[in-house]
mmCIF file of C-alpha atoms in Angstrom:
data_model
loop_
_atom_site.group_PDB
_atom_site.id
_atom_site.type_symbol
_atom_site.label_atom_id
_atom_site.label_comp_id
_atom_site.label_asym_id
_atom_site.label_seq_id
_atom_site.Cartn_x
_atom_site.Cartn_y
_atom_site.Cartn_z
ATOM 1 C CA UNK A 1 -6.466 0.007 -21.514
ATOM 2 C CA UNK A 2 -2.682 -0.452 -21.081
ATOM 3 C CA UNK A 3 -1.391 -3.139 -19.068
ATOM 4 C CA UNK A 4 1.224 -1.668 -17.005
ATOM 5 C CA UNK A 5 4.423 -3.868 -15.082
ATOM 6 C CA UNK A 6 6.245 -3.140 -12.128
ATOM 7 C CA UNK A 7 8.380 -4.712 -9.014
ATOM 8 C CA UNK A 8 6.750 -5.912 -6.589
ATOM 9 C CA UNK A 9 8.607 -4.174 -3.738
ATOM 10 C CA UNK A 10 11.926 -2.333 -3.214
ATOM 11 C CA UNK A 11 14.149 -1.512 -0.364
ATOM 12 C CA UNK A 12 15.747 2.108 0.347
ATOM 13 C CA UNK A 13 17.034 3.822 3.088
ATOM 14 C CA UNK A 14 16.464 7.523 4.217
ATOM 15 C CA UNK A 15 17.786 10.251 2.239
ATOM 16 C CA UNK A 16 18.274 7.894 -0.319
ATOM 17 C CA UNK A 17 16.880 8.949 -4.251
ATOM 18 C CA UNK A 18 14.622 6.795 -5.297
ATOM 19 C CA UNK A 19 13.490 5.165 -8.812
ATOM 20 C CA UNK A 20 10.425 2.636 -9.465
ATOM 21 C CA UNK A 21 10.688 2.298 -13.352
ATOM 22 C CA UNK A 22 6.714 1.158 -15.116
ATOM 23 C CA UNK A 23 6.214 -0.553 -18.257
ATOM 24 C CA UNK A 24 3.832 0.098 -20.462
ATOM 25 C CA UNK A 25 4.405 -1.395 -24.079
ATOM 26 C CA UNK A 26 0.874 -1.122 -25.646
ATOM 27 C CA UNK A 27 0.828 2.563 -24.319
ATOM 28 C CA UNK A 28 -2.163 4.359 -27.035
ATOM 29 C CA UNK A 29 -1.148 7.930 -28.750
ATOM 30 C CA UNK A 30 -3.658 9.818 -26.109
ATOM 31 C CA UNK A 31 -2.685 7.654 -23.115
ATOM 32 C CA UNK A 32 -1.443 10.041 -19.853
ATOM 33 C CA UNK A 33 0.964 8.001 -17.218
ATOM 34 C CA UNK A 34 -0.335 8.845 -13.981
ATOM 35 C CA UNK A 35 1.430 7.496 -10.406
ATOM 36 C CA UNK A 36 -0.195 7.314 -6.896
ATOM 37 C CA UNK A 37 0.796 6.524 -3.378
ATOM 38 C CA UNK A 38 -1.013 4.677 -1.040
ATOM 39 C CA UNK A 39 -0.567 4.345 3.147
ATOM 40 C CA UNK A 40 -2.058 1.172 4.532
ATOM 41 C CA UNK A 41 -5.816 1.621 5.674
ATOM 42 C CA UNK A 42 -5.781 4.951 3.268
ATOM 43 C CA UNK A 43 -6.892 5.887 0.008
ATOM 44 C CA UNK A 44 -4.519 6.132 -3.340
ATOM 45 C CA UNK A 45 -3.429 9.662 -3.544
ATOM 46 C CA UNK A 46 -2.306 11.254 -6.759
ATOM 47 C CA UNK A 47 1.497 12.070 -7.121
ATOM 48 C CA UNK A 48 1.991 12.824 -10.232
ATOM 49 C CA UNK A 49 1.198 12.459 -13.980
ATOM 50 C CA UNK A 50 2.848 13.221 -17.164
ATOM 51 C CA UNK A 51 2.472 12.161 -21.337
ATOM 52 C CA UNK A 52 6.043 13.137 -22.277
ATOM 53 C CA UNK A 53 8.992 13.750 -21.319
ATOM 54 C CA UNK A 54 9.838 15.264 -17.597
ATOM 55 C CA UNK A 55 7.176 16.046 -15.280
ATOM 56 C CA UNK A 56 7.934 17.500 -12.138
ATOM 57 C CA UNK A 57 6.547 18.974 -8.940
ATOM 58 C CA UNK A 58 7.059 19.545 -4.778
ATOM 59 C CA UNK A 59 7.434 15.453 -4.189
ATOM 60 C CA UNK A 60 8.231 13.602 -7.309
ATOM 61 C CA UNK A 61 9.472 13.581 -11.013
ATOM 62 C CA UNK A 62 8.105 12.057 -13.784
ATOM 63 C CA UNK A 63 10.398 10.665 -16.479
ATOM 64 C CA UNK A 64 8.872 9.496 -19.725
ATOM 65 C CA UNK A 65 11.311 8.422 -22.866
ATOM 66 C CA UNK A 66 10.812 9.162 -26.488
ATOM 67 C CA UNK A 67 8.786 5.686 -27.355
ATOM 68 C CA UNK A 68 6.697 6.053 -23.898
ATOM 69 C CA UNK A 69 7.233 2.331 -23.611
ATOM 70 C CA UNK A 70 7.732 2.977 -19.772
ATOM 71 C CA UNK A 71 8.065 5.556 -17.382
ATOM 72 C CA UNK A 72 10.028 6.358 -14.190
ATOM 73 C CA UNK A 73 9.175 7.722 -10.637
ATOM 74 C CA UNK A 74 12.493 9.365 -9.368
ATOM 75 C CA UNK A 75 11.556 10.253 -5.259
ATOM 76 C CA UNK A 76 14.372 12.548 -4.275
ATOM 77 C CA UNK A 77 15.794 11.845 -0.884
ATOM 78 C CA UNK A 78 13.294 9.650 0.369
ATOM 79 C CA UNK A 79 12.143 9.005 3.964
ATOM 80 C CA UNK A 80 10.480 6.895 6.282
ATOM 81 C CA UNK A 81 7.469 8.303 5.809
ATOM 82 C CA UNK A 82 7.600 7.277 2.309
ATOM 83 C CA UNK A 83 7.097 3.406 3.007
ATOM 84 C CA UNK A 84 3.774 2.851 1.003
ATOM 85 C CA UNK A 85 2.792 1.305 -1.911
ATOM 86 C CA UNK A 86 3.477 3.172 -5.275
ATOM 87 C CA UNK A 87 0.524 2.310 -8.170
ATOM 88 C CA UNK A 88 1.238 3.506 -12.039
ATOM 89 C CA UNK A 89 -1.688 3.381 -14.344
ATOM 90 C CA UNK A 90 -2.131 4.634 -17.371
ATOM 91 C CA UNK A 91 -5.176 6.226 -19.306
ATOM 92 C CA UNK A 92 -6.644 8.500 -21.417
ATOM 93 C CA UNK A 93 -9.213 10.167 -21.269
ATOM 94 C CA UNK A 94 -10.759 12.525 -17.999
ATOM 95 C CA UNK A 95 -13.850 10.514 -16.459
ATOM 96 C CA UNK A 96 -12.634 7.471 -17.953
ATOM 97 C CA UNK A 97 -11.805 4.563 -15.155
ATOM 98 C CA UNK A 98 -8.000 4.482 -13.979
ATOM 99 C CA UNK A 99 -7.193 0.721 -13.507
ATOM 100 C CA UNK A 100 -4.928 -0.421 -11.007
ATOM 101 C CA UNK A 101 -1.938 -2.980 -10.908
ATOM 102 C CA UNK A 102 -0.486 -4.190 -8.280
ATOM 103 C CA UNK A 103 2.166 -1.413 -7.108
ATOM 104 C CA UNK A 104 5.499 -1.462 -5.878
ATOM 105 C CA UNK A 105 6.128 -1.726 -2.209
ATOM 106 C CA UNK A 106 8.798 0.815 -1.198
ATOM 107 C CA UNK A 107 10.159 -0.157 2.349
ATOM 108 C CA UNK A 108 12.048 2.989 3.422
ATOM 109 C CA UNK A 109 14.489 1.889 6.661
ATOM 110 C CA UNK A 110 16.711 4.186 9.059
ATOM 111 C CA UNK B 1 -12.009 22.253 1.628
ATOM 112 C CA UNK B 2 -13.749 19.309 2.201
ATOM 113 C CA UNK B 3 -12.226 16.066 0.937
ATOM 114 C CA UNK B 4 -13.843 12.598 -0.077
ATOM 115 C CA UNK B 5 -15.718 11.343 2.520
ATOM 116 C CA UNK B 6 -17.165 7.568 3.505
ATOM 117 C CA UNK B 7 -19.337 6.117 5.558
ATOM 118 C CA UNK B 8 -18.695 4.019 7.648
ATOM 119 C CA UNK B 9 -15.808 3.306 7.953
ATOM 120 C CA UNK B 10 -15.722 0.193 8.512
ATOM 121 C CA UNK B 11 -19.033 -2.262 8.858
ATOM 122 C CA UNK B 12 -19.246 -5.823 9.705
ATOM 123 C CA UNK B 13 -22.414 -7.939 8.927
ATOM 124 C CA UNK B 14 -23.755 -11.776 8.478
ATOM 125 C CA UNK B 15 -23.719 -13.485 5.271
ATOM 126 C CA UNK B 16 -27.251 -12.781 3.569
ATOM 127 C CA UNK B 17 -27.526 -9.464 5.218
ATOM 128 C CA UNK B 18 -27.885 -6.110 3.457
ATOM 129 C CA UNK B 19 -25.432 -3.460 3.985
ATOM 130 C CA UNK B 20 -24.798 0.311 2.163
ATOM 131 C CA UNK B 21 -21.966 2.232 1.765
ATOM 132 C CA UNK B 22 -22.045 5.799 1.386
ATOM 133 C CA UNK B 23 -19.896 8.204 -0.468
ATOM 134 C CA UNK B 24 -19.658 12.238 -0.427
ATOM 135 C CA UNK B 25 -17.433 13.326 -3.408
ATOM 136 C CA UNK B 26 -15.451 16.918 -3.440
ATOM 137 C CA UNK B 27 -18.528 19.318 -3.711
ATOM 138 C CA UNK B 28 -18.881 20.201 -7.723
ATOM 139 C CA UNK B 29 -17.230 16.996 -8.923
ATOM 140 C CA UNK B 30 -19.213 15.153 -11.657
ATOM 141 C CA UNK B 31 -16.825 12.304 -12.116
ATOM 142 C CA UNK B 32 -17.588 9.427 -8.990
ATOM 143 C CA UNK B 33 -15.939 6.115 -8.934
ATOM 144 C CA UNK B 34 -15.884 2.902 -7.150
ATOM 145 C CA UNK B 35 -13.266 0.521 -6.647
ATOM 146 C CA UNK B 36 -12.564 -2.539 -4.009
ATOM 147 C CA UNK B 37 -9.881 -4.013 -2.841
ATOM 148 C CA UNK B 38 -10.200 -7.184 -1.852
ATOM 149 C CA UNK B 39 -8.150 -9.336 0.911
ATOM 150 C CA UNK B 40 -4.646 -9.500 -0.825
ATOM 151 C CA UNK B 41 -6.038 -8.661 -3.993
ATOM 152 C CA UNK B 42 -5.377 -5.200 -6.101
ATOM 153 C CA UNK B 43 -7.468 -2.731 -6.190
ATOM 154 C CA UNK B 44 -10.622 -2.981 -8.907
ATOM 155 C CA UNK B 45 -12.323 -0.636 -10.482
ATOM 156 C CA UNK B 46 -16.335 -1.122 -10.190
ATOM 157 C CA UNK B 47 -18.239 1.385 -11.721
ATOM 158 C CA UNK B 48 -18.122 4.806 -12.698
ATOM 159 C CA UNK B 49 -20.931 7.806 -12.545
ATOM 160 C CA UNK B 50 -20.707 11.186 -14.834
ATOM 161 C CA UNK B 51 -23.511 13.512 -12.453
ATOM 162 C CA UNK B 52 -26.059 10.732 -12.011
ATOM 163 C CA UNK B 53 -25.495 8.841 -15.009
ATOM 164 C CA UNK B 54 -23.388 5.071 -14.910
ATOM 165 C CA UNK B 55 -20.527 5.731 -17.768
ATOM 166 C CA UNK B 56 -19.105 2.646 -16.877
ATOM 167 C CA UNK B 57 -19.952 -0.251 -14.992
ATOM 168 C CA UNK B 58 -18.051 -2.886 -16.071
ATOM 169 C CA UNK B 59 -16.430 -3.824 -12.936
ATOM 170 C CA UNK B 60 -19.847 -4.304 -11.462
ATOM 171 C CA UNK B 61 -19.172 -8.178 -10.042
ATOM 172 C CA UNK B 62 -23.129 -9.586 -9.951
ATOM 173 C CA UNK B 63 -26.383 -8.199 -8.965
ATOM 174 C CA UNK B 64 -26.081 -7.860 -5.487
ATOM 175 C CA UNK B 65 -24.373 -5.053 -5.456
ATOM 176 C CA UNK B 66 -26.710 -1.936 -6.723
ATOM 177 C CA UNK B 67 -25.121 2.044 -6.882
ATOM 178 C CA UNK B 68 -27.128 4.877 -7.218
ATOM 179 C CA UNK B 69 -26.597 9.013 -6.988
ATOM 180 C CA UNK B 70 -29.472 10.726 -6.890
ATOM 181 C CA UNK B 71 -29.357 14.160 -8.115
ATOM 182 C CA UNK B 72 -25.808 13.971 -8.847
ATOM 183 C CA UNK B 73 -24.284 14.260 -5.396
ATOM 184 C CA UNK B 74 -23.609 11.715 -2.721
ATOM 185 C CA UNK B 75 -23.598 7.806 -4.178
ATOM 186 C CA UNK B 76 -24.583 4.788 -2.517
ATOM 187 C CA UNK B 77 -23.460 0.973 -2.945
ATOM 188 C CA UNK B 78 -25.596 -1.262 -1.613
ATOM 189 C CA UNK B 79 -24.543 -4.940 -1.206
ATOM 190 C CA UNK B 80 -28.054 -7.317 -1.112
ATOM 191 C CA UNK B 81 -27.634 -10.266 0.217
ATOM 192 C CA UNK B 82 -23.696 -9.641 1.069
ATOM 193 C CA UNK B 83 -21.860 -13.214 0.769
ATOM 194 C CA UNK B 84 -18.519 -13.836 2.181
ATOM 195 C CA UNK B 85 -16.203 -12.822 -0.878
ATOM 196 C CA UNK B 86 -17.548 -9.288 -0.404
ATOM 197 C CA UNK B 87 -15.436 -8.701 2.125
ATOM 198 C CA UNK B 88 -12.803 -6.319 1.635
ATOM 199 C CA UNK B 89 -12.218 -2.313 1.197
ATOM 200 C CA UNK B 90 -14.612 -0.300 -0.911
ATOM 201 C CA UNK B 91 -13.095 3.339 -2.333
ATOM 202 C CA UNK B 92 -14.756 6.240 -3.748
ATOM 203 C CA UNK B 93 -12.919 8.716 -5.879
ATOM 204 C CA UNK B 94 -14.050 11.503 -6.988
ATOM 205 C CA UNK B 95 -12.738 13.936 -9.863
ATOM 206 C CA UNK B 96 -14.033 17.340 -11.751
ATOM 207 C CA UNK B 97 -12.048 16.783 -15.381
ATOM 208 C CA UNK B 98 -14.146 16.278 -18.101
ATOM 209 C CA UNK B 99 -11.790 17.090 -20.846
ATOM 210 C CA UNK B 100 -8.216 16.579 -21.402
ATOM 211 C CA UNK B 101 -6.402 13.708 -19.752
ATOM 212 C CA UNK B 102 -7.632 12.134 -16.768
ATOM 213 C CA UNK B 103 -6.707 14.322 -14.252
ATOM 214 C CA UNK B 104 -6.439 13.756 -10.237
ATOM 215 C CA UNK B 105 -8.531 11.219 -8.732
ATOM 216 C CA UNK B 106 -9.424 12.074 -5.156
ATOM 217 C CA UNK B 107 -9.828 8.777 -3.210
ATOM 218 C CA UNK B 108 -11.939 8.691 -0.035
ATOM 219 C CA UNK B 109 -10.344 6.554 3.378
ATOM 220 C CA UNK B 110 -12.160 3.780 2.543
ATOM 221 C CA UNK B 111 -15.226 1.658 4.084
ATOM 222 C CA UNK B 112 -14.025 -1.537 5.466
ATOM 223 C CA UNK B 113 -16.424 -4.592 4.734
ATOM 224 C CA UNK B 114 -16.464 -7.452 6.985
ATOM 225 C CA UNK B 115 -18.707 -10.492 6.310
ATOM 226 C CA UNK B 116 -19.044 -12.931 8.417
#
């Protein structure tokens, strides 16, 4: 599975846009990029996922260059209630195990 | 519709004791998973059921920890004798793709392991 890289944490204030940028160099041909979220004393929940391109929906876009050598989560005017912990994995195949890194920290302030 | 759900939420036991964690996926999904988190640590995958079959258990750490589901449903992990470095928070995710890429992953709250 491919090994994926991100900050550790980033700072942002409300209404702010946001972008955590993932690497993923040994990325395989069928490999999906897939991004959570995760509250403390929660579960990861599912934000978005995409192969190529631009993926977007109601909270988040997906950008994925050419090579798919990385990705980006762009959070459009972000708010406090978007402090959490941001996880991008990548894998391939449905029923297969998603493995997680170590996220980015967003701290959101006022 | 009914989510992921665990039980219990959070459970705190003796080193050597035996302790089970319970996990109700989204009714209809075959896919189950199990992952921990320990204190600080990420998040690790440790095993994976297709209905009641173990597709992947590679993250299983030793044999004290044992995961069953019967008939396909609900699963159970079962920690026997539970030693300190269990502690930590144990996930269940649950998700109905079988084809294509690999879909959403719907993660339960969590069951909060204490040992003492």
């Amino acid at each position: 599975l491919a090994k994926t890289t991100q900050p550790i944490s980033m700072d942002s204030y409300e209404g702010q846009e946001v972008n955590i940028t993932c690497s993923h160099n040994n990325i395989a041909t069928n490999d999906y990029i897939t991004w959570y979220q995760q509250f403390p004393s929660q579960g990861p929940r599912f934000i978005i996922q995409g192969y190529k391109t631009k993926v977007t929906n109601e909270v988040a876009s997906l950008f994925i260059p050419a090579d798919r050598k990385s990705s980006t989560l762009s959070l459009p005017r972000v708010s406090l209630s978007d402090t959490a912990v941001y996880y991008c994995l990548v894998g391939n195949q449905a029923g297969t195990a998603l493995i997680f890194g170590k996220g980015t920290t967003l701290s959101v302030s006022s | 519709e009914a989510g992921v759900t665990q039980f219990p939420s959070h459970s705190v036991i003796e080193k050597g004791q035996t302790v089970t964690l319970r996990c109700d996926p989204i009714s209809g999904h075959d896919n189950l998973y199990w992952y921990r988190r320990v204190m600080g640590k990420e998040i690790k995958f440790l095993l994976h059921f297709v209905k009641e079959s173990k597709q992947d258990e590679s993250g299983m750490p030793n044999n004290r920890f044992l995961a069953e589901r019967t008939g396909g449903t609900y699963s159970t992990l079962k920690v026997q004798p539970a030693e300190l470095e269990d502690s930590g928070v144990y996930f269940c995710a649950s998700s109905s793709r079988l084809a294509g890429g690999p879909g959403e992953l719907f993660f339960g709250e969590g069951s909060r392991l204490t040992v003492l």
